XYZ file of C-alpha atoms in Angstrom:
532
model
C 0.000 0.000 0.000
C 1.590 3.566 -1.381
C 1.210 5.631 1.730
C -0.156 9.016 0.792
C 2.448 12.151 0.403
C 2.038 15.611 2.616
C 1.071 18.337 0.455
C 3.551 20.388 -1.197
C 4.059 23.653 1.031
C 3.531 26.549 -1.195
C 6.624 28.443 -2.052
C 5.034 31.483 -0.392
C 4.409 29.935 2.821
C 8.155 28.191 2.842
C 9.616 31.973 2.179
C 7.499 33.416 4.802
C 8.609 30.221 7.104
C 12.093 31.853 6.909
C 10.927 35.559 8.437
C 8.216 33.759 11.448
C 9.401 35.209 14.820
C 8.423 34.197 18.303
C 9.301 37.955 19.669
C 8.521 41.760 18.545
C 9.197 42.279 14.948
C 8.888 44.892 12.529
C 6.694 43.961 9.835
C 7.507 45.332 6.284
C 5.354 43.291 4.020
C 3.891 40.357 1.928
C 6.294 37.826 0.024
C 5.479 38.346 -3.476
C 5.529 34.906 -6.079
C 5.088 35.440 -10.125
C 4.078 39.357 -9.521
C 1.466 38.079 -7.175
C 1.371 39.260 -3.654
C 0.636 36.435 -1.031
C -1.058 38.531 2.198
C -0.987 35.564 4.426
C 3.364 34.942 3.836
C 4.432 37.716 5.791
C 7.961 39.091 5.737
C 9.518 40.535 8.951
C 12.625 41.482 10.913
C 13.195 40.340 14.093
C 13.545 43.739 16.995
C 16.117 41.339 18.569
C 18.465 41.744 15.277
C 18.107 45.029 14.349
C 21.383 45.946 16.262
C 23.010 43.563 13.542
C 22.586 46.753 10.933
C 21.383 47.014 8.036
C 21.025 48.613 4.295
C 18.224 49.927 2.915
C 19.247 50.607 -1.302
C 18.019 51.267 -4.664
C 17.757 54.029 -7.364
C 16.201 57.249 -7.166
C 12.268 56.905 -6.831
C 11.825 53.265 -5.743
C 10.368 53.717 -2.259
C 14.140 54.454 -0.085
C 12.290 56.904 2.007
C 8.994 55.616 2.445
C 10.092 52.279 3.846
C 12.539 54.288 6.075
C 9.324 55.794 7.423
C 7.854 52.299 7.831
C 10.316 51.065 9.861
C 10.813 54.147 12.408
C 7.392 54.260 12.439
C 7.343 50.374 13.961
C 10.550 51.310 15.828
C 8.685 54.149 17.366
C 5.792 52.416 18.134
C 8.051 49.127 20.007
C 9.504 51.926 22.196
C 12.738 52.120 20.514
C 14.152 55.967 19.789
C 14.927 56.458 16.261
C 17.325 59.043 14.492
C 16.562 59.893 10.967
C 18.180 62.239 7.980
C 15.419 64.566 6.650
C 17.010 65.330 3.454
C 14.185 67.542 1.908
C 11.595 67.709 4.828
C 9.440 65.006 3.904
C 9.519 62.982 7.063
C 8.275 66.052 9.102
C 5.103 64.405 8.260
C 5.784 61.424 10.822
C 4.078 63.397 13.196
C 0.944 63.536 11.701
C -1.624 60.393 10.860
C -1.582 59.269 7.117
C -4.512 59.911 4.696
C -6.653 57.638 4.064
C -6.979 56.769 0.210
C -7.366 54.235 -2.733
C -4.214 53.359 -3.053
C -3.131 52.803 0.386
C -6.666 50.599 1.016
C -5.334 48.670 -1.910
C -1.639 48.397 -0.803
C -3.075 47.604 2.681
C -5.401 44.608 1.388
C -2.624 43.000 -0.498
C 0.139 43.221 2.167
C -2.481 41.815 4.428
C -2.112 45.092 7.264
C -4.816 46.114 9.397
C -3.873 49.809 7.849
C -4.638 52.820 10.530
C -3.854 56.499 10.229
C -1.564 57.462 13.229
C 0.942 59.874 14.236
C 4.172 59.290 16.063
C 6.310 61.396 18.651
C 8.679 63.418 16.276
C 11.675 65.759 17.619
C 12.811 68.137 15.298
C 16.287 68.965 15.136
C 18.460 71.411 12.858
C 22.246 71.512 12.627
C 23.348 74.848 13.581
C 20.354 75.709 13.809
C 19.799 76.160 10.104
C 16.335 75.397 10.229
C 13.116 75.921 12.201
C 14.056 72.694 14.603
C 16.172 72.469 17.634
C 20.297 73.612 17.351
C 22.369 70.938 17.149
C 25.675 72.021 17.838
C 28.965 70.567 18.700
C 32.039 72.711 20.103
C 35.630 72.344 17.776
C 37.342 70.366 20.430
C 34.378 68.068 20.992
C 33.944 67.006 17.084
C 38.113 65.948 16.738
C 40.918 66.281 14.618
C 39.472 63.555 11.958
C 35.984 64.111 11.381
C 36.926 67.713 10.862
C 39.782 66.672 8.706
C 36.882 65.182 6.450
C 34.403 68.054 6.481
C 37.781 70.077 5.367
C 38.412 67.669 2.241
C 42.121 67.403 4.027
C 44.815 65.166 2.964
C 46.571 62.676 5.154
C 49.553 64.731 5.840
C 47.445 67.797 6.457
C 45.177 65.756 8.568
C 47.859 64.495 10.564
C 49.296 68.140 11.061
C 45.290 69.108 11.877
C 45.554 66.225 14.830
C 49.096 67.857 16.053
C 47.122 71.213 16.309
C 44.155 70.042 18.521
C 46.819 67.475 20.168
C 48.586 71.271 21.460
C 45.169 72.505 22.207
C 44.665 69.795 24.567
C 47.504 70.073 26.768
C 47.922 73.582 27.089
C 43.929 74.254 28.121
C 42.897 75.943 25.081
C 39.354 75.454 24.559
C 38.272 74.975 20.864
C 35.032 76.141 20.517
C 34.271 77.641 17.393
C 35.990 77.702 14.114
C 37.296 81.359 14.982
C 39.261 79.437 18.089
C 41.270 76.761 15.733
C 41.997 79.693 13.427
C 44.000 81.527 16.739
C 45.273 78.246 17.611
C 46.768 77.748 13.677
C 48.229 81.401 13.386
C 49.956 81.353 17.173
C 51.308 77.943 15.944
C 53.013 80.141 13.057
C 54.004 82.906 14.877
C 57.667 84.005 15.465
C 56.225 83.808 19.947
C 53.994 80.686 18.621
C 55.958 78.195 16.546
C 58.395 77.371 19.781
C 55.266 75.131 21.196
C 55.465 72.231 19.013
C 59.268 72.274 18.148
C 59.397 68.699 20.254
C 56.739 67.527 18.602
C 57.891 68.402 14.445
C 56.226 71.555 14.245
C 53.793 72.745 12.106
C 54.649 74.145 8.713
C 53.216 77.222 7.161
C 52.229 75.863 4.200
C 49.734 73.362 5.468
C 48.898 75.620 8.135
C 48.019 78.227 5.269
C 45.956 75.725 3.475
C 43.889 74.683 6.690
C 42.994 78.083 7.244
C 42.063 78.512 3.805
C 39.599 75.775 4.432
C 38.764 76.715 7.539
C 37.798 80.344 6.120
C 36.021 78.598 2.786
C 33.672 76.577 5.664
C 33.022 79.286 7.614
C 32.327 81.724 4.039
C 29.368 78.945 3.564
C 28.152 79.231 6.754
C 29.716 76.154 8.551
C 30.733 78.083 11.425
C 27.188 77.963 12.628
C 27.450 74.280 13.358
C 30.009 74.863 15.939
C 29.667 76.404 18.974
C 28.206 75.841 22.255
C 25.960 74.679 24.093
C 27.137 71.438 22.588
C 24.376 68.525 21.657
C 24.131 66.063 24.441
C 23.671 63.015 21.677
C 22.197 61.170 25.150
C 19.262 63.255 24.469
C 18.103 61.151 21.332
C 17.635 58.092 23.236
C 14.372 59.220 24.655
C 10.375 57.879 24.954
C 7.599 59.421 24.877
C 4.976 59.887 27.896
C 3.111 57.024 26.253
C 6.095 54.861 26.216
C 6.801 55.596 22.267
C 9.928 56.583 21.326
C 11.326 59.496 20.074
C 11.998 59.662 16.685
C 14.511 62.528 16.074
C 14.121 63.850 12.471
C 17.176 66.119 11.436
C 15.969 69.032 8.777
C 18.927 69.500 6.051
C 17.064 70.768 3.270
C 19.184 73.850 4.333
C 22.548 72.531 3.995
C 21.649 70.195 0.978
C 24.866 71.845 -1.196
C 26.988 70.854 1.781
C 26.946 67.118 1.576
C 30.530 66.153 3.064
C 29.684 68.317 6.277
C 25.941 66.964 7.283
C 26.670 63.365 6.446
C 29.564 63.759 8.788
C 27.770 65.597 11.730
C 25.397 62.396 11.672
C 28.666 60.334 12.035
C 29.943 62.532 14.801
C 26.377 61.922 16.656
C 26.776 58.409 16.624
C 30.381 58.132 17.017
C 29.096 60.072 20.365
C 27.018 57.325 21.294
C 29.346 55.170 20.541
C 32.066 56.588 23.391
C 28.988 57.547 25.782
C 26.821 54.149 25.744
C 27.451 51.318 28.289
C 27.993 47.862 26.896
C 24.532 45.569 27.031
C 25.368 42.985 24.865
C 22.644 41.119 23.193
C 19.046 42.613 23.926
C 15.502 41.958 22.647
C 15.283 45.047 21.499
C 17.641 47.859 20.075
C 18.411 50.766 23.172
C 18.311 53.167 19.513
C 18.254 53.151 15.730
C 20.255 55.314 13.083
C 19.453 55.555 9.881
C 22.206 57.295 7.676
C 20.813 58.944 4.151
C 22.650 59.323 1.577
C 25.449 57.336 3.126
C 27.438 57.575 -0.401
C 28.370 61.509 0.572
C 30.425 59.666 3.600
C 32.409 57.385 2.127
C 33.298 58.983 -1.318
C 37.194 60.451 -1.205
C 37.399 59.710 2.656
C 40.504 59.118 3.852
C 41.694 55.829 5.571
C 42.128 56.957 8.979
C 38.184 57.931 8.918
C 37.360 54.772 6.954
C 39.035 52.500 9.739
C 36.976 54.622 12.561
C 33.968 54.138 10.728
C 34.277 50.570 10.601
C 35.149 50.034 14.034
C 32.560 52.110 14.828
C 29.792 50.190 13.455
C 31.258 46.522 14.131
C 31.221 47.978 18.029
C 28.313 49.589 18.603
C 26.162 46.805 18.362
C 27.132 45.660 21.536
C 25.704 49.036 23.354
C 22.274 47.939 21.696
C 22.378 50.902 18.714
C 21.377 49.375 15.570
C 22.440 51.412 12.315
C 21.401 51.440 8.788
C 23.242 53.357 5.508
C 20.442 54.251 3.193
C 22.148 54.980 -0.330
C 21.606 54.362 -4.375
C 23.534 51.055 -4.608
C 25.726 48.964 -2.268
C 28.673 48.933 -3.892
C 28.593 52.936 -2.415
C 28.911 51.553 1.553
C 32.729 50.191 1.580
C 33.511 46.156 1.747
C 34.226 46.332 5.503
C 31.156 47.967 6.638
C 29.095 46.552 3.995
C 30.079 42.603 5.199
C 28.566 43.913 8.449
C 25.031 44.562 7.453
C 23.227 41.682 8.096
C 19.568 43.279 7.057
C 18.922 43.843 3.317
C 16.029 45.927 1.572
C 17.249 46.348 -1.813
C 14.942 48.648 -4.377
C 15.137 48.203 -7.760
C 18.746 49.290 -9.571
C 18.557 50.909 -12.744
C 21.100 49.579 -15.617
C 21.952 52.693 -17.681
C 25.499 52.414 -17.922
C 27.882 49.546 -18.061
C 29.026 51.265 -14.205
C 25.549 50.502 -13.617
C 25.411 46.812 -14.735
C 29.057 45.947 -13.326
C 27.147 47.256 -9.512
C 24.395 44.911 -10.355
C 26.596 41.920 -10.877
C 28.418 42.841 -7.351
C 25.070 43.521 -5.696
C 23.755 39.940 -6.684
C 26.699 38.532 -5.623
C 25.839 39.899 -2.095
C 22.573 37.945 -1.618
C 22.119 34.112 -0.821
C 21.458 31.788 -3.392
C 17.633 31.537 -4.210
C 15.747 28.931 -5.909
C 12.645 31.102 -6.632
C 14.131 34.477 -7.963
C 16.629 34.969 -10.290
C 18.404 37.679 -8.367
C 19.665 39.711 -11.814
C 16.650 39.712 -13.436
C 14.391 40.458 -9.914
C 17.157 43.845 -8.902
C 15.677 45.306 -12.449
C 12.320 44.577 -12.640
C 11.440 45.576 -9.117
C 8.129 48.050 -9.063
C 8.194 51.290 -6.451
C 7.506 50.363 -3.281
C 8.923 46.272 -3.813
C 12.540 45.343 -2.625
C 14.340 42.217 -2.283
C 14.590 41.375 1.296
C 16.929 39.182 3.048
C 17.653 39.913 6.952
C 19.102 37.880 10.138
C 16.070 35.523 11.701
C 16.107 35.310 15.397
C 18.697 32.509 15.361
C 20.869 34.801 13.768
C 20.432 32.944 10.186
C 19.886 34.956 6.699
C 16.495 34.143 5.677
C 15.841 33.467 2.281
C 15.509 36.224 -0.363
C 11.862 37.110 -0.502
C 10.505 40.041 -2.954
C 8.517 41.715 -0.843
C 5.533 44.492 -0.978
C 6.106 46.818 1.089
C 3.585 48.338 3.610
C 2.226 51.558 3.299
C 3.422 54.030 6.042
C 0.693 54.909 8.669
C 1.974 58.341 9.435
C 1.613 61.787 6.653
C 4.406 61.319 3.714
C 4.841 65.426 3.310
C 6.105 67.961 4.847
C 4.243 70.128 7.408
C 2.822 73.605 7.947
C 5.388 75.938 9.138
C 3.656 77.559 11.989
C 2.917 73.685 13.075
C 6.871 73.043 13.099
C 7.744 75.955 14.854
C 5.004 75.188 17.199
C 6.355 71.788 18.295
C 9.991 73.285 18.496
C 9.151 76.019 20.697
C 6.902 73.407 23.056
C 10.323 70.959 22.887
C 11.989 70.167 26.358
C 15.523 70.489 24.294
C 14.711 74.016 22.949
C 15.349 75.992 26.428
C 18.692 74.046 26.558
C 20.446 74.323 23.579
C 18.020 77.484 21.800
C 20.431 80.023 22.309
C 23.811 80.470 21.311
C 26.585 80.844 23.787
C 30.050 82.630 23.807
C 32.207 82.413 26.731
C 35.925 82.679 26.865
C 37.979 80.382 24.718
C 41.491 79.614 22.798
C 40.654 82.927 21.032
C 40.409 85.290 24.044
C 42.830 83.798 25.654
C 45.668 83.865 22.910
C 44.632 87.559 22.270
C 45.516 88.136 25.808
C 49.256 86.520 25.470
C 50.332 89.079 22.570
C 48.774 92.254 24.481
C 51.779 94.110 26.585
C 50.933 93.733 30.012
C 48.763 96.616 31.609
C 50.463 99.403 33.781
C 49.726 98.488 37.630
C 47.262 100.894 39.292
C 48.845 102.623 42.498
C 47.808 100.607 45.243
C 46.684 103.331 48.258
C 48.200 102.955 51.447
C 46.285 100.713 54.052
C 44.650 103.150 56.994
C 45.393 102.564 60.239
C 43.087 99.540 61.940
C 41.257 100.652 64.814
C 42.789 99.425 68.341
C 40.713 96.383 69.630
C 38.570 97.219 72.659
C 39.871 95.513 75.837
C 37.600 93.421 77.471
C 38.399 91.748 81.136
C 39.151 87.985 80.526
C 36.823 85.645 81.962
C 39.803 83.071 82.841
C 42.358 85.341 84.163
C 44.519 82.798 85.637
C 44.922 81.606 81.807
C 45.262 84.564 80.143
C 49.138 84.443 80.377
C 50.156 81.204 80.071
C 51.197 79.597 76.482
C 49.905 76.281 74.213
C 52.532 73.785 75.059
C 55.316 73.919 72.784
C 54.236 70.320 71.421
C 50.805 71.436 70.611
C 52.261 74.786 68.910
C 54.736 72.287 66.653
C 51.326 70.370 65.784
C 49.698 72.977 64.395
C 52.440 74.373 62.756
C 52.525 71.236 61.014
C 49.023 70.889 60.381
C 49.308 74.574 58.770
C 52.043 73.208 56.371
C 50.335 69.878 55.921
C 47.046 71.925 54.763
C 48.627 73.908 52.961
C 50.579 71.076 50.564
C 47.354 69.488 50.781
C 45.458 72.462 48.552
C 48.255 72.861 46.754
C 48.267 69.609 45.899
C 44.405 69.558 44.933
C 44.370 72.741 43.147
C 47.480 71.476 40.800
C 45.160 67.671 40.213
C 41.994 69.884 39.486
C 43.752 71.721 37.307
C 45.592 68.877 35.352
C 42.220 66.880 35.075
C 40.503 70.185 33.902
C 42.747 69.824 31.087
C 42.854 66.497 30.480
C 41.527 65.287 27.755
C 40.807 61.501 26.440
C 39.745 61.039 22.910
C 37.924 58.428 21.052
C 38.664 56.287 17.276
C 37.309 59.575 15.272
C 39.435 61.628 17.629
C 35.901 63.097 19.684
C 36.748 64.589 22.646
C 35.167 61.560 25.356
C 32.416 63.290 28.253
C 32.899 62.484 31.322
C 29.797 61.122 33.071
C-alpha cells in the first residue's frame, strides 16, 4: 500500500517560514511569487536583530524613504528611539496620521495590514540651527581632529598636522570652541612667539597651516561656522520615549545645507560616534536601546581618507554591543565600503537601474551579495522591481539569513509630506531640548585667551596705602589665671605642622583639578570623550 504524500508547502508559505518570529518584529510586508502578492506569507525582521545593521538601497524613486518611514514608524511604536536624515523635509510628516486613500486601502489589502492612520512622537532637530528645529551644535574640540579633517576635504599629511594642532590645544587648556578658536590656535602655531610650542613635537609648517585656514575660512564663508559652537548637543538626548512609552523619533531638517553634503553626512557620524564613546555595553538585547538611519550614506564614504574609513568601521562593528542598531540608506551597495558593507546583516534592496555599463558591473556585485535563491533569479528580480517592492533578506532570530523574498512593502501609517510651518515651529518652541540648547553661547575660549598673550601687560594701578586699623577694645578675661600662660610647645609644633600639611594638601588639589581640567581623552574619530 503507497502511503499518501504531505502536500507540497507553497513556495510562499516556505519563504514566509524563513521571516516567522516568536518575539517583537517589525513587519515590512507580503512575500510576493510570479508578480502576485501572497497577504498571508508575511515578511519581517526580528527587533532582537536590528542591532546587527542594516542597508536599505536602490535608485532614485523606488520607495528608499517611504520604507525608512515604515520602519521608524514600527521602531517608534516598540519603544525604541529612532534618528533619521530629513534630506528635503518630507519625514516632518511622521508626526501627523496618514490619509486615508485608494491606493493605500489597496496596498493595505494586499500586504495583508490592518492599515490605521496614526501619528508618532517626532523631535525636530536642525544643525546649527539652520532650520526651524532644535540647534544641534557641537564645540571644535568636541567634534576631533578627523571628522573635521573630512568636512575640510584634508589630505593625510594635512590631517595628521590638523591632529598635532588640537593634540597642542589639549595640553595647554585651550578650549576649541568655534571655528574662529582653531583659526587663533593655527596662526599662534606660526608665529615668530607661537611656533616654539610644538618644536618637540615636528612643528607645524606654514604651508599646510596656510591651506587649513584657507579651508577653515572657505567653511566658515558657507556658513559652517554655525554648526560649531556651544551649548554642545548632548547626543544622550536622542535616546528618549515618549509619555506614552513611544519613542522618540529625532528627524534632522537639512534641506538647508543640501549643497553641503561632506559636512551633514559627517555631523550624523559625529552623533553616533558620540554614542558610541557615551553608551554602556549591554550585549545582546531583545530590542535595540536606539536606531540610526544614515541617508545618503554615499556623501560619507566617497574620497574619505583611511584613517576615517578605519573609525567608521570600528565604529559600526562595536556599537552593536551598546544595543544601537544602524542602517546606511544609499543608491547602490557597492557605495557603503567592503568592511562595513560585510557587516550589514539586514537587506532591503529597491530596484537598480542599468543605464550604464558602471551601472550593470554594480548589479553583478550587488547579486553577488545575496544568498542563493531557488525562486528568484536575483539579476533579473534587482531590475524589474516596481516602487515600493525590494528584495529582502535579513538575520532571523537565530541569527540565520532568511531566504531572499521580494517583498511588498507596507504603506506608512503616518503623513508622507512635509508640514505647515507655523505647526513646526510650534512643536519646536513646546520641545523640552529648545530651552537648553536654543540660544547660542560665547564664553571665553582659545581665542580670548591667545589675544591676551600678545597684548603688553597693563600698567599696575597705584595701590593706596592701608589706613590705620582701629585698636581692639579691651575686654576683662573671663579666665584670668589663663590669660598668660602659652599652648605647650608640642601642641604649637602640631599645628604648625598641620598649617604646612594643609597647605601642601590644597596645593596639591588645586594642581590635580587643574591637570584633570585639562585632560583630555579622545575616542577612534578623535571626539573629545564626556565624562559622566
Amino acid at each position: 500500500m503507497v502511503e499518501p504524500s504531505e502536500p507540497e508547502q507553497d513556495p510562499a508559505d516556505r519563504i514566509a517560514a524563513g521571516y516567522a518570529a516568536t518575539g517583537p518584529a517589525v513587519e515590512l510586508g507580503a512575500v510576493v511569487l510570479d508578480g502576485r502578492p501572497h497577504p498571508g506569507a508575511q515578511v519581517r525582521v526580528p527587533l532582537a536583530m536590528l542591532n546587527r545593521h542594516g542597508l536599505i538601497a536602490g535608485a532614485t524613486g523606488t520607495g528608499k524613504t517611504k520604507t525608512l518611514q515604515l520602519m521608524a514608524e514600527q521602531l517608534s511604536a516598540a519603544g525604541v528611539p529612532v534618528v533619521l536624515a530629513d534630506l528635503k523635509g518630507d519625514l516632518a510628516g511622521l508626526a501627523r496620521p496618514g490619509a486615508e486613500s485608494d491606493r493605500v486601502r489597496e496596498r493595505a489589502t494586499a500586504t495583508g495590514d490592518p492599515w490605521t492612520p496614526t501619528g508618532f512622537p517626532v523631535e525636530y532637530l536642525a544643525l546649527g540651527g539652520l532650520g526651524t528645529g532644535v540647534p544641534v551644535r557641537a564645540t571644535v574640540t568636541d567634534f576631533g581632529p578627523v571628522l573635521l579633517s573630512r568636512v575640510l576635504d584634508l589630505n593625510a599629511t594635512q590631517e595628521s598636522s590638523l591632529g598635532l594642532v588640537f593634540h597642542h590645544a589639549d595640553a595647554a587648556g585651550l578650549p576649541l570652541l568655534d571655528l574662529a578658536d582653531l583659526r587663533a590656535v593655527l596662526t599662534w602655531l606660526t608665529s615668530k612667539e607661537g611656533k616654539a610650542d610644538l618644536e618637540g613635537l615636528g612643528g607645524l609648517s606654514k604651508a599646510t597651516a596656510g591651506v587649513i585656514l584657507r579651508e577653515l575660512i572657505g567653511l566658515a564663508d558657507l556658513g559652517g561656522d554655525v554648526f560649531f559652537g556651544e551649548p554642545a548637543f548632548d547626543p544622550a538626548d536622542l535616546i528618549r520615549t515618549a509619555a506614552d512609552g513611544r519613542g522618540v523619533v529625532s528627524a534632522v531638517e537639512l534641506p538647508a545645507i543640501q549643497d553641503r553634503p561632506a559636512l551633514f553626512s559627517t555631523f550624523l557620524m559625529w552623533l553616533l560616534a558620540e554614542l558610541f564613546e557615551d553608551l554602556p555595553e549591554v550585549g545582546d538585547v531583545d530590542r535595540p536601546k536606539l536606531v540610526f538611519f544614515l541617508d545618503e550614506a554615499h556623501l560619507l564614504f566617497t574620497g574619505a581618507s583611511k584613517a576615517f574609513l578605519e573609525a567608521v568601521t570600528q565604529t559600526v562593528r562595536l556599537i552593536r554591543s551598546k544595543g544601537v542598531g544602524v542602517f546606511f540608506v544609499t543608491q547602490n551597495p557597492t557605495d557603503v565600503p567592503r568592511p562595513v558593507l560585510a557587516q550589514l546583516g539586514n537587506r532591503v534592496q529597491h530596484a537598480l537601474r542599468t543605464f550604464t555599463p558602471e551601472d550593470a558591473d554594480a548589479l553583478a556585485k550587488t547579486v553577488k551579495t545575496f544568498p542563493r535563491s531557488e525562486d528568484y533569479d536575483i539579476a533579473t528580480l534587482l531590475t524589474s522591481l516596481g516602487t515600493g517592492e525590494a528584495a529582502v533578506t535579513v538575520l532571523s532570530e537565530r541569527g540565520a539569513p532568511t531566504p531572499v523574498a521580494w517583498t511588498m512593502l507596507r504603506a506608512p501609517r503616518s503623513h508622507m509630506g512635509t508640514v505647515e510651518a507655523a505647526d513646526l515651529a510650534a512643536a519646536v518652541a513646546a520641545s523640552p531640548l529648545q530651552a537648553r540648547y536654543g540660544t547660542a553661547v560665547d564664553r571665553q575660549s582659545a581665542r580670548e585667551m591667545l589675544a591676551a598673550r600678545l597684548s603688553p601687560p597693563a600698567a599696575p594701578a597705584p595701590t593706596p596705602a592701608p589706613a590705620p586699623a582701629p585698636a581692639p577694645e579691651t575686654l576683662p578675661s573671663p579666665w584670668p589665671e589663663m590669660e598668660q600662660q602659652e599652648p605647650p610647645p608640642r601642641r604649637r609644633r602640631e599645628e604648625k605642622g598641620g598649617d604646612l600639611l594643609d597647605g601642601a594638601l590644597g596645593s596639591f588639589a588645586r594642581s590635580v583639578g587643574s591637570a584633570l581640567g585639562r585632560e583630555i581623552t579622545r575616542g577612534l574619530f578623535g571626539t573629545r570623550r564626556r565624562r559622566r
